[in-house]
Coordinates of C-alpha atoms in Angstrom, one line a residue:
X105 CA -18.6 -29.1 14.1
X106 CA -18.0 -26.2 11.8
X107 CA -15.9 -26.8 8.2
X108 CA -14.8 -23.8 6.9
X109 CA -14.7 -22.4 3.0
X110 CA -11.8 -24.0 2.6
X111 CA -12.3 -27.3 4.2
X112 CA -15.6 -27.6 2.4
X113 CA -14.0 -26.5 -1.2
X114 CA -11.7 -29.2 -1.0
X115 CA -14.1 -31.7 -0.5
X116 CA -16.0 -31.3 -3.5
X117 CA -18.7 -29.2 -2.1
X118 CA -20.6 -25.7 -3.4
X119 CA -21.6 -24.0 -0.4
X120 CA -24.3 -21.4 -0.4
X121 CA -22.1 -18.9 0.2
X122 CA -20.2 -20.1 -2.9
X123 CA -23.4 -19.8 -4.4
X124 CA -24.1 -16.1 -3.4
X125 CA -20.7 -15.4 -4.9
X126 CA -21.0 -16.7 -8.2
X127 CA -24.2 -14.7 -8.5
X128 CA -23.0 -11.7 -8.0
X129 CA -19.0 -12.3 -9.7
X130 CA -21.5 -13.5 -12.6
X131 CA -19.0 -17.0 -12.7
X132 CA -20.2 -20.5 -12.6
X133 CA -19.9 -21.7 -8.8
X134 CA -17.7 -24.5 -9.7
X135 CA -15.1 -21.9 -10.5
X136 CA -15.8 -20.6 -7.2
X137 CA -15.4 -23.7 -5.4
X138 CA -12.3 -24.4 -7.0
X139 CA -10.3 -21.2 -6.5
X140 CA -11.2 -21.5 -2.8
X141 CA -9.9 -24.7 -2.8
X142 CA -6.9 -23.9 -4.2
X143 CA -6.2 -20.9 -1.8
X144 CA -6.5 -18.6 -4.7
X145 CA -9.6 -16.8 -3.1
X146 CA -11.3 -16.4 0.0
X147 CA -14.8 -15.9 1.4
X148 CA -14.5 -14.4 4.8
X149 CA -17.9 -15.5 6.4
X150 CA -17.6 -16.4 10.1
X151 CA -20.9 -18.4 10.8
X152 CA -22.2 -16.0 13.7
X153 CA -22.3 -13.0 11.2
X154 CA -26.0 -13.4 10.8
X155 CA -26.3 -10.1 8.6
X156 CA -23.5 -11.2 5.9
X157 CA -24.1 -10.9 2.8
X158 CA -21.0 -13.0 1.6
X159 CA -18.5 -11.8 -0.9
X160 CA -15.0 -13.3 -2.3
X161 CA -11.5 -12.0 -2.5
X162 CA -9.2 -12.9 -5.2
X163 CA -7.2 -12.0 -8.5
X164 CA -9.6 -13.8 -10.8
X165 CA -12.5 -12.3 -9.3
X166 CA -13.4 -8.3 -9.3
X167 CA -11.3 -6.0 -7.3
X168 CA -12.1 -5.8 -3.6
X169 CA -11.7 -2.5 -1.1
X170 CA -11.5 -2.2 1.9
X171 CA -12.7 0.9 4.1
X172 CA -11.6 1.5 8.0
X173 CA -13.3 2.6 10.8
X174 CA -12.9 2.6 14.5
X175 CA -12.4 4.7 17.6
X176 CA -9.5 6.3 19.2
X177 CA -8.8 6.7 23.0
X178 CA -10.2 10.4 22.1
X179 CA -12.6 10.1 19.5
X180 CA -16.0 8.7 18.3
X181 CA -18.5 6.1 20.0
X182 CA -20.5 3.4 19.3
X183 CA -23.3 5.6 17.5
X184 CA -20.5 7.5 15.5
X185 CA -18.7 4.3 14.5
X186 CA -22.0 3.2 12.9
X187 CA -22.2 5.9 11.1
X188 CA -19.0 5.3 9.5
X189 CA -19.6 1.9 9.2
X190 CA -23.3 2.6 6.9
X191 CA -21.0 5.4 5.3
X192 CA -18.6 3.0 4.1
X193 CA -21.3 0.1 2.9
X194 CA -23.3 3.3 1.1
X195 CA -20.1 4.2 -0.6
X196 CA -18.9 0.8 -1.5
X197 CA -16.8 -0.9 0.6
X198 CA -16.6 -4.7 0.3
X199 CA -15.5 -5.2 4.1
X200 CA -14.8 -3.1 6.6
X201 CA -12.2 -3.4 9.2
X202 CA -12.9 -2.1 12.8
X203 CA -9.5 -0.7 14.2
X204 CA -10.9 0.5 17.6
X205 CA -8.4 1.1 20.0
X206 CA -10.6 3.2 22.6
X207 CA -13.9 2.8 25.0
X208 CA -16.7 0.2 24.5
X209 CA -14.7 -2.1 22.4
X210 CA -16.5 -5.0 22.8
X211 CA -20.1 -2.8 22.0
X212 CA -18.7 -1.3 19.3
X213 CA -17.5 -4.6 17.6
X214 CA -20.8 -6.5 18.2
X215 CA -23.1 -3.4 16.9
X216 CA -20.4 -3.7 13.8
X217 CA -21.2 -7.0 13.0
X218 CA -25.0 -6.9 13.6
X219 CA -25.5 -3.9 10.9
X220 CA -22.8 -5.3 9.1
X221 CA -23.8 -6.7 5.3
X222 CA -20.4 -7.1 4.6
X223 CA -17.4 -9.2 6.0
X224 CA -15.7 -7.3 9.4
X225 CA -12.1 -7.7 10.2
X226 CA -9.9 -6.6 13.2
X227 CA -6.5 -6.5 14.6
X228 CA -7.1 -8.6 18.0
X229 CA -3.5 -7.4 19.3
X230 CA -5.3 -3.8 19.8
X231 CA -8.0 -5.1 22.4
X232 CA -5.5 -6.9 23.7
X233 CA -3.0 -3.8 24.7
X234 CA -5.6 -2.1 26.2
X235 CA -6.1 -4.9 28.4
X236 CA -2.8 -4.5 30.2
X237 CA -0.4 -1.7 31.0
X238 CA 2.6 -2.0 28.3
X239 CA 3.3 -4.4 25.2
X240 CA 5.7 -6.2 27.5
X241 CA 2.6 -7.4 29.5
X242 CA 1.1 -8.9 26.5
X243 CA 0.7 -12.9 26.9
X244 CA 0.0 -15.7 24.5
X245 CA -2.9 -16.8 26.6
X246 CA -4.2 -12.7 26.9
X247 CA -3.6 -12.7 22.6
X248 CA -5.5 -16.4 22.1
X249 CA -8.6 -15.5 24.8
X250 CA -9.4 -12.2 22.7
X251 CA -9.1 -13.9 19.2
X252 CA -10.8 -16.4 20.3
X253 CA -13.7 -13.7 21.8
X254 CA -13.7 -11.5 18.5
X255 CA -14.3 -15.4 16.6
X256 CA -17.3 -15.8 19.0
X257 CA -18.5 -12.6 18.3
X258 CA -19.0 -12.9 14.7
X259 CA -15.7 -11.1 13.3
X260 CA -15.0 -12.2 9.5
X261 CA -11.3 -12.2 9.3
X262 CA -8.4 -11.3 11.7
X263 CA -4.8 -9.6 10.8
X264 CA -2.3 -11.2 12.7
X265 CA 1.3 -10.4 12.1
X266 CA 2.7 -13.8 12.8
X267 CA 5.6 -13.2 10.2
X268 CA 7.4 -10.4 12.5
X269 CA 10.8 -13.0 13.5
X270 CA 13.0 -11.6 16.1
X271 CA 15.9 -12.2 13.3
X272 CA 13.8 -9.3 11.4
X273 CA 14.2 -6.4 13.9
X274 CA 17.7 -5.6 13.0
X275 CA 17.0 -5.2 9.7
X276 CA 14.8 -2.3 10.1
X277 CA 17.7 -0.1 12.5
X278 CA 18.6 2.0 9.4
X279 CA 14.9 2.3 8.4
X280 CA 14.1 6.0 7.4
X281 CA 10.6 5.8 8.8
X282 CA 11.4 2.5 11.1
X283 CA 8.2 0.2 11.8
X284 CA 5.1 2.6 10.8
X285 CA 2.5 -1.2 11.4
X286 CA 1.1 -0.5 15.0
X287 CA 0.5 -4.5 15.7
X288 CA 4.5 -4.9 14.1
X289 CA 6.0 -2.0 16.5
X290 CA 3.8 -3.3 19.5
X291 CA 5.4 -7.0 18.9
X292 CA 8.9 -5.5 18.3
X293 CA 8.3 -3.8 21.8
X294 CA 7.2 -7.1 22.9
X295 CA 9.9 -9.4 21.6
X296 CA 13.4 -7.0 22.6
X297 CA 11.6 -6.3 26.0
X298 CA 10.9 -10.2 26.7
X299 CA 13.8 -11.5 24.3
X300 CA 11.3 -14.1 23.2
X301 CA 10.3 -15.1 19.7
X302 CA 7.0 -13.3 18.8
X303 CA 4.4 -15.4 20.0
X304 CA 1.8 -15.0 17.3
X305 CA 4.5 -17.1 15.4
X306 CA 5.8 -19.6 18.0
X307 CA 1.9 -20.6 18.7
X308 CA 0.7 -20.0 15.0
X309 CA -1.3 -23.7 15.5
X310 CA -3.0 -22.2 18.6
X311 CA -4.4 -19.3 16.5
X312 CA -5.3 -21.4 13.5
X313 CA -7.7 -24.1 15.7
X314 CA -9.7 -21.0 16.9
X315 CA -9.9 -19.7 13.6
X316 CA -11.2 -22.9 12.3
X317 CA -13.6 -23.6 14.4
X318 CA -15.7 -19.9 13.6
X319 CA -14.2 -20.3 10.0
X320 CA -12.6 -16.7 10.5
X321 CA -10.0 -16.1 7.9
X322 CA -6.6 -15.4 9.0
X323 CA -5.5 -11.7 6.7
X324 CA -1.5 -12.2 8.0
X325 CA -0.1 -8.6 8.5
X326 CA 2.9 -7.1 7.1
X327 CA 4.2 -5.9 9.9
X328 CA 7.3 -4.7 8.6
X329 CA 5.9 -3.0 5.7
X330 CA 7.8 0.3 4.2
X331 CA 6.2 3.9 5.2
X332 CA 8.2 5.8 3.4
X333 CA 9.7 5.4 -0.1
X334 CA 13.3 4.9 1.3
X335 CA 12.0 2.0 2.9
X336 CA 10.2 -0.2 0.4
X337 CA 11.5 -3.3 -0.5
X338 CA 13.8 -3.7 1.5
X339 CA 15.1 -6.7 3.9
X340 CA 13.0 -6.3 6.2
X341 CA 9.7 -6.4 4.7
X342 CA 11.0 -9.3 2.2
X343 CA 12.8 -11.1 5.0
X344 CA 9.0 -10.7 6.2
X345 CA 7.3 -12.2 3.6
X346 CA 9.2 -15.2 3.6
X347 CA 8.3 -16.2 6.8
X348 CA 4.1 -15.3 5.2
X349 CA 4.7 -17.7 2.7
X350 CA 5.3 -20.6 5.4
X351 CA 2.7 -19.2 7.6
X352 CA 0.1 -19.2 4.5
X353 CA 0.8 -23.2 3.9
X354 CA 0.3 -23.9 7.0
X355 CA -2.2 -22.4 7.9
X356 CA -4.4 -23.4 5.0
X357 CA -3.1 -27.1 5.6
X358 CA -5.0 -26.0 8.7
X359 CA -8.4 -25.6 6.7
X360 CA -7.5 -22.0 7.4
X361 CA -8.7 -19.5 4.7
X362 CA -5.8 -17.0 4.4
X363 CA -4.9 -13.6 2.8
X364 CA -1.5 -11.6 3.0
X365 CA -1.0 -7.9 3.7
X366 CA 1.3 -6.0 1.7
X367 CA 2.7 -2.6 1.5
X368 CA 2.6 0.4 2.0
X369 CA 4.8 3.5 0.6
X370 CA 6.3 1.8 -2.5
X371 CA 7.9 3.8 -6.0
X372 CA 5.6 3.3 -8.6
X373 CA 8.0 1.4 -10.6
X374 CA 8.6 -1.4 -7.3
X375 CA 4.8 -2.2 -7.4
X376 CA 4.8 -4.9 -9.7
X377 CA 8.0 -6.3 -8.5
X378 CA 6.1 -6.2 -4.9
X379 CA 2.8 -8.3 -6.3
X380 CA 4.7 -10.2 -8.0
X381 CA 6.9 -11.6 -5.4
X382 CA 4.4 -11.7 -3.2
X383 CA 1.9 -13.7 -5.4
X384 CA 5.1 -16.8 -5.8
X385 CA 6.0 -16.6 -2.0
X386 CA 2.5 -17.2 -0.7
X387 CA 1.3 -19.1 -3.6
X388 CA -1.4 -17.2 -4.8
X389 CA -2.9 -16.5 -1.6
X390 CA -5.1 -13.1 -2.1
X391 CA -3.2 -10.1 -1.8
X392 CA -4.4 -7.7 0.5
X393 CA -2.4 -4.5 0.0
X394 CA -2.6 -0.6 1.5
X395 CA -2.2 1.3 -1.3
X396 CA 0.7 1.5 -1.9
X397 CA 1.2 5.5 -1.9
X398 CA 3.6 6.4 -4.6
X399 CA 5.1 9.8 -2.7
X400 CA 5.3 11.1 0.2
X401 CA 5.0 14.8 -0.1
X402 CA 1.3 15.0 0.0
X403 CA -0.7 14.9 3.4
X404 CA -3.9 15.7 3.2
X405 CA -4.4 14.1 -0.6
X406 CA -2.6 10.8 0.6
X407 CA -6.2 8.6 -0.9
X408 CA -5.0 10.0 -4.4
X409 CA -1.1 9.2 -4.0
X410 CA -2.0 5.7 -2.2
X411 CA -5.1 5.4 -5.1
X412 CA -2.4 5.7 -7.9
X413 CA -0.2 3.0 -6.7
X414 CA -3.5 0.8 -5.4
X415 CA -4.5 0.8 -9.3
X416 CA -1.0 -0.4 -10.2
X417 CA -1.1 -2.9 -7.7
X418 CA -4.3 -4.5 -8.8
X419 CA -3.4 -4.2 -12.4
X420 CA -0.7 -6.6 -11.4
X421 CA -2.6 -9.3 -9.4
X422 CA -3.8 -7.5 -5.5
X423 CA -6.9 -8.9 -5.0
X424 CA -8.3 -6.2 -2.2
X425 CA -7.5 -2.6 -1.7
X426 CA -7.0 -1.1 1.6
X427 CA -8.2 2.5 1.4
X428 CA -6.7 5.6 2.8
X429 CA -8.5 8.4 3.6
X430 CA -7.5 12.4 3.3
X431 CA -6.8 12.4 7.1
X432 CA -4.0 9.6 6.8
X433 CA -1.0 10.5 9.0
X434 CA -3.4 13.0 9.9
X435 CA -6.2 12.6 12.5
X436 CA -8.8 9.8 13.0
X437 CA -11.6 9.7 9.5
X438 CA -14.7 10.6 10.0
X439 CA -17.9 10.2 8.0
X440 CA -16.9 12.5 5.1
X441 CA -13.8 11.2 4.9
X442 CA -14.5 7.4 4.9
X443 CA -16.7 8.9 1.5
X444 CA -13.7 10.4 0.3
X445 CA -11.4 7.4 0.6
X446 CA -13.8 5.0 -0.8
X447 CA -14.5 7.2 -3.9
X448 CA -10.9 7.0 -4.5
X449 CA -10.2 3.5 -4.3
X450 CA -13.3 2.4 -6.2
X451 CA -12.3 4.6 -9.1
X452 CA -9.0 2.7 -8.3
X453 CA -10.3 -0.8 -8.4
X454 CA -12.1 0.2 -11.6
X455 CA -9.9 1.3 -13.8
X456 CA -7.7 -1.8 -12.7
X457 CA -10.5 -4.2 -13.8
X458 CA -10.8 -2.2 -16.9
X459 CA -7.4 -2.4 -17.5
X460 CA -7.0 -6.1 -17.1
X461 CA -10.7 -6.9 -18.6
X462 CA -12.5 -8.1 -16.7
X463 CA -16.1 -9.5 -17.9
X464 CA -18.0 -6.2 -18.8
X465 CA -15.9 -3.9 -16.5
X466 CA -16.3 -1.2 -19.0
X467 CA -19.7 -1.6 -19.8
X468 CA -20.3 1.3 -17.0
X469 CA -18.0 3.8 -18.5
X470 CA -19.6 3.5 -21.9
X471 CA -23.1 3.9 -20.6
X472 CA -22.1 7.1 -18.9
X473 CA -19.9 8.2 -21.6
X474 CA -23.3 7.9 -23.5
X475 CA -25.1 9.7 -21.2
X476 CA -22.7 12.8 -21.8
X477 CA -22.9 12.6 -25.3
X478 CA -26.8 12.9 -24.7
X479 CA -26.2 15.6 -22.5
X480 CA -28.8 13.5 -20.3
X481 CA -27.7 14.7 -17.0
X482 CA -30.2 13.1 -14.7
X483 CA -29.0 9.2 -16.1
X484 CA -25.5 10.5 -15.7
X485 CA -26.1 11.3 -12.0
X486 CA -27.9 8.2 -11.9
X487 CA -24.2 6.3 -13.2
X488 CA -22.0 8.3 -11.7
X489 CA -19.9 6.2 -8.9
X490 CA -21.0 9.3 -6.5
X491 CA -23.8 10.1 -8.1
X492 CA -25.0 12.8 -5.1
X493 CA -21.5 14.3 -5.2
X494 CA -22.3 15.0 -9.0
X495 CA -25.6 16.5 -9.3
X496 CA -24.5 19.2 -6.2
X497 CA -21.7 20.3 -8.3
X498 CA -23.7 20.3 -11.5
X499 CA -26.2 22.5 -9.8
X500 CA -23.7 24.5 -7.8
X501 CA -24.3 26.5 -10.7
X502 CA -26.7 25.3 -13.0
X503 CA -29.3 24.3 -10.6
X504 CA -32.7 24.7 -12.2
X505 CA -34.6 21.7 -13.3
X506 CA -34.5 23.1 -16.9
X507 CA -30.4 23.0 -16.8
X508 CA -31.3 19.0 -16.5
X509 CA -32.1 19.1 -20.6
X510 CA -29.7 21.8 -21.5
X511 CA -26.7 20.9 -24.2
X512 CA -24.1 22.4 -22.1
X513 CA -22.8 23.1 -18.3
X514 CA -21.1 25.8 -17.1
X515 CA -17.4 24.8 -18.1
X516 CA -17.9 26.1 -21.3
X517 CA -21.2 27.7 -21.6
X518 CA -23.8 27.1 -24.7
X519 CA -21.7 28.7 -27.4
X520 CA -18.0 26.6 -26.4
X521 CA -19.7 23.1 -25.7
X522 CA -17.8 21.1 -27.9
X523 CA -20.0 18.3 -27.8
X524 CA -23.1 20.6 -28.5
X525 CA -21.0 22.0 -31.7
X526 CA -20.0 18.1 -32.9
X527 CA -23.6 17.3 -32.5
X528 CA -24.7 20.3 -34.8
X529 CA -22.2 19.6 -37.2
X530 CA -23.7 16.4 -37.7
X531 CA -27.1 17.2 -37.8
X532 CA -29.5 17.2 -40.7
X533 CA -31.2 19.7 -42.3
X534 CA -34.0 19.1 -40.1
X535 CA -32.0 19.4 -36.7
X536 CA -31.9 15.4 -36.3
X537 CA -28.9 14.0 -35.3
X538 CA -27.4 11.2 -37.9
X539 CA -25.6 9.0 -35.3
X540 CA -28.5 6.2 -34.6
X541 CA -25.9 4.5 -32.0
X542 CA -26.8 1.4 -29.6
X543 CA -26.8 2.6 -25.8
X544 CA -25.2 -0.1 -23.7
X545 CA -27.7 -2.2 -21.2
X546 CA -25.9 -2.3 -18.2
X547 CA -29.1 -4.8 -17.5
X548 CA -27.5 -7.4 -19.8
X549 CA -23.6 -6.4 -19.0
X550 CA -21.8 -9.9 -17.7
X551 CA -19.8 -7.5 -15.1
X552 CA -19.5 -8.7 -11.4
X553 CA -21.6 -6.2 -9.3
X554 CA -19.2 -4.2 -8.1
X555 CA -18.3 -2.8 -11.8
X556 CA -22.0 -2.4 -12.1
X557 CA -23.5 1.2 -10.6
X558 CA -24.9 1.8 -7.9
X559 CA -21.8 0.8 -5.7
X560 CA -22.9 -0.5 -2.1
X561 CA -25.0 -3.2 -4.0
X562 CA -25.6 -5.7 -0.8
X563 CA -28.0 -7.7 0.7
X564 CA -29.4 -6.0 3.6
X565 CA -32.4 -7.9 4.1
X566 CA -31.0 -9.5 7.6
X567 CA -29.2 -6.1 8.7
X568 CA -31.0 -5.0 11.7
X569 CA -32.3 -1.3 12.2
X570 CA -30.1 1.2 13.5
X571 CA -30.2 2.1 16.9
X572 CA -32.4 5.5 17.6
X573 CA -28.6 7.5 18.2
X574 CA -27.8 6.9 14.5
X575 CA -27.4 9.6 12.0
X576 CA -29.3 8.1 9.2
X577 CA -28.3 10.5 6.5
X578 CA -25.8 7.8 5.0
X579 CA -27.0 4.8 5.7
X580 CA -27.6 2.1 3.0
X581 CA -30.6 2.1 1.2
X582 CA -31.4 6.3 1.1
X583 CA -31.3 5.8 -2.4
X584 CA -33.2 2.5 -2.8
X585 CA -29.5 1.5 -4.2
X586 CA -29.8 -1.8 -2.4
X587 CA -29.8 -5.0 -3.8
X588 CA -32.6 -6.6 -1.2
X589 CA -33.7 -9.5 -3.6
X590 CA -30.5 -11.7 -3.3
X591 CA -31.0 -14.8 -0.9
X592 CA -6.9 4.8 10.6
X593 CA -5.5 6.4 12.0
X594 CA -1.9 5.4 11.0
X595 CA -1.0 4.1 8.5
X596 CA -3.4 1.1 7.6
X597 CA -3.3 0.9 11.6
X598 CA -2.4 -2.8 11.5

């Protein structure tokens, strides 16, 4: 009989997986253990995900992100999902979360979770639509049989918006942008066409034995979140969260692991408001939170509006960021932009574990910023957090191997480097510089890995090899950047 994280946290034990954590959140396990016990954290690690490398979500651990992939009824197969997929892992993601919604579901979602070294989630109510003509046709028994399949198939973790209350809808009717979550506008459909309670909510216990016995955590969707700033926090999505508050006791009373989705568009100054009101409802349980983006004049550039509220939000306590892409609103990601979108939000988790320093967060930044000073290009390539996207636009126009020791770039040239004028200024008569300063060992830095370059640091050693239709351009490892010694389309699309 399978005990999950949870189950086994509370009964004293360090699992390997708690184990694996520690080592790389550079904590003692029994701290581990204990915030998992507490509901603090999670470690989504369904026991058929052979190729997991396991990881853990939670405010007192490093910032999480999240990067999305899937299909569309017109776009991308199996071969072009793993490409995204190996994209993501290269670039950093800490899970991925397969929101397919076109052909080959089922292939798509098993060839995820075999190449997968980090944790997969899904929304199950997407399979499920296209299993039957109209939302109105949905069933308990259809929504339970294809959880219940995604749990045997190895899945990690699950959104399921449980918390949407037919006493919610009308307190979205005067909504600028109405309900923007795909799984909370199919239920809404759902619940006024069959004027029945949703029935993620009225068989919550159903879900949470399935999810138990594959020890799949339960992310519970906002499904009411704001997409636009004239929506956030407002009735709806608190009136919401209320109901996620139960849901999380419950459900971890359960032996459920559980996280909770948050918003969304939200005005700068409502972020911490937002985390912090989410963080008493749901008693700690990680928060799991798109963005937020902070405007909404900006398609196109929306992974730098939604990246400037995302580092807000984990300033304040989110424990995972869900990233968004240049396409969002847009079109369906692809490759590049999945790069894009991650780049962003790790610069976002970043700076928010620098900010609320965290155990040698900034260790990185000083060994680059040392780097510069030394005008020692090649290390600084070697740092960077996109460390390929760097040395093309160094040599864009500078791109001889002897522009890899010169004391300038092409900003300013030899004569307007202000570092190479500093430097001079504090040379000696012999041309030696004065400044004898100690360079930072990342080696010895106490930062978890993911503050700690190269990002994509995973396990791969049990990750199959890709099928022969694979671009392998981005896959994990093209850099040897792999740790192998270790034992949307809309909106968030949810």
């Amino acid at each position: 009989m399978v005990r999950t994280q949870l189950q086994r946290a509370r009964d004293g034990e360090i699992t390997d997986a708690m184990e694996r954590v520690a080592e790389r959140e550079q904590v003692d396990p029994r701290y581990v253990r204990e915030q998992v016990a507490d509901g603090q954290a999670v470690i989504p690690a369904n026991v058929h995900h052979d190729a997991l490398d396991p990881m853990v979500i939670g405010r007192e651990f490093a910032t999480k992100v999240n990067a999305n992939i899937g299909n569309s009824e017109t776009t991308s197969d199996r071969s072009g999902e793993l490409e995204k997929l190996h994209a993501a892992v290269h670039h950093g993601a800490d899970t991925v979360m397969d929101l397919s919604t076109g052909d080959d579901l089922d292939a798509i979602r098993e060839a995820n979770v075999a190449h997968s070294p980090v944790p997969v989630g899904t929304v199950p109510i997407y399979e499920a639509l296209t299993r039957v003509d109209g939302p109105a046709d949905l069933t308990h028994e259809r929504l339970l049989s294809v959880v219940e399949k995604q749990a045997e198939q190895g899945v990690d973790y699950v959104t399921l918006h449980a918390g949407v209350r037919m006493e919610h809808l009308p307190l979205t009717d005067d909504r600028t942008t109405g309900i923007v979550s795909r799984g909370g506008s199919i239920l809404a459909q759902w619940m006024e066409e069959n004027a029945m309670e949703n029935p993620l909510y009225a068989n919550f216990d159903d879900y949470c034995d399935v999810l138990v016995e594959h020890d799949v955590t339960v992310s519970l969707g906002d499904g009411l979140r704001p997409g636009s700033l004239a929506d956030a926090s407002d009735a709806a999505q608190y009136a919401e969260l209320e109901t996620l508050g139960e849901l999380t006791a419950h459900a971890q009373d359960r032996g459920v692991q559980v996280m909770v989705e948050g918003p969304g568009h939200v005005p700068m100054d409502e972020i911490r408001e937002n985390v912090e009101r989410q963080q008493a409802v749901c008693d700690g349980a990680p928060f799991y939170v798109l963005g937020p983006l902070v405007t909404d004049v900006a398609p196109g550039y929306d992974h730098i509006t939604s990246a400037i509220g995302a580092t807000e939000a984990a300033r304040h306590g989110a424990a995972m960021l869900c990233y968004v892409t240049p396409k969002e609103h847009l079109g369906l990601p692809e490759a590049e932009d999945v790069r894009d979108g991650l780049a962003a939000y790790r610069i976002a988790a970043h700076a928010a574990d620098v900010a609320n320093d965290r155990p040698g967060a900034r260790d990185w930044d000083d060994a680059l910023s040392e780097a510069r000073y030394d005008f020692d290009w090649r290390r600084q390539f070697d740092l960077a957090l996109d460390g390929d996207r760097a040395r093309d636009y160094h040599d864009q126009t500078l791109p001889g191997d002897n522009y890899k020791d010169a004391r300038f770039c092409s900003m300013c040239g030899v004569e307007f480097c202000s570092m190479r004028i500093d430097q001079d200024a504090r040379a000696v008569a012999d041309g030696e510089m004065t400044d004898e300063r100690e360079h930072t060992d990342l080696a010895a830095s106490d930062a978890a890995v993911v503050n700690r370059p190269p990002v994509g640091q995973h396990d791969t050693s049990r990750v199959p090899d890709l099928p022969a239709d694979v671009d392998e351009r981005t896959t994990v490892g093209d850099d040897a950047d792999v740790d192998t010694d270790a034992d949307a389309e809309v909106e968030r699309g949810d």
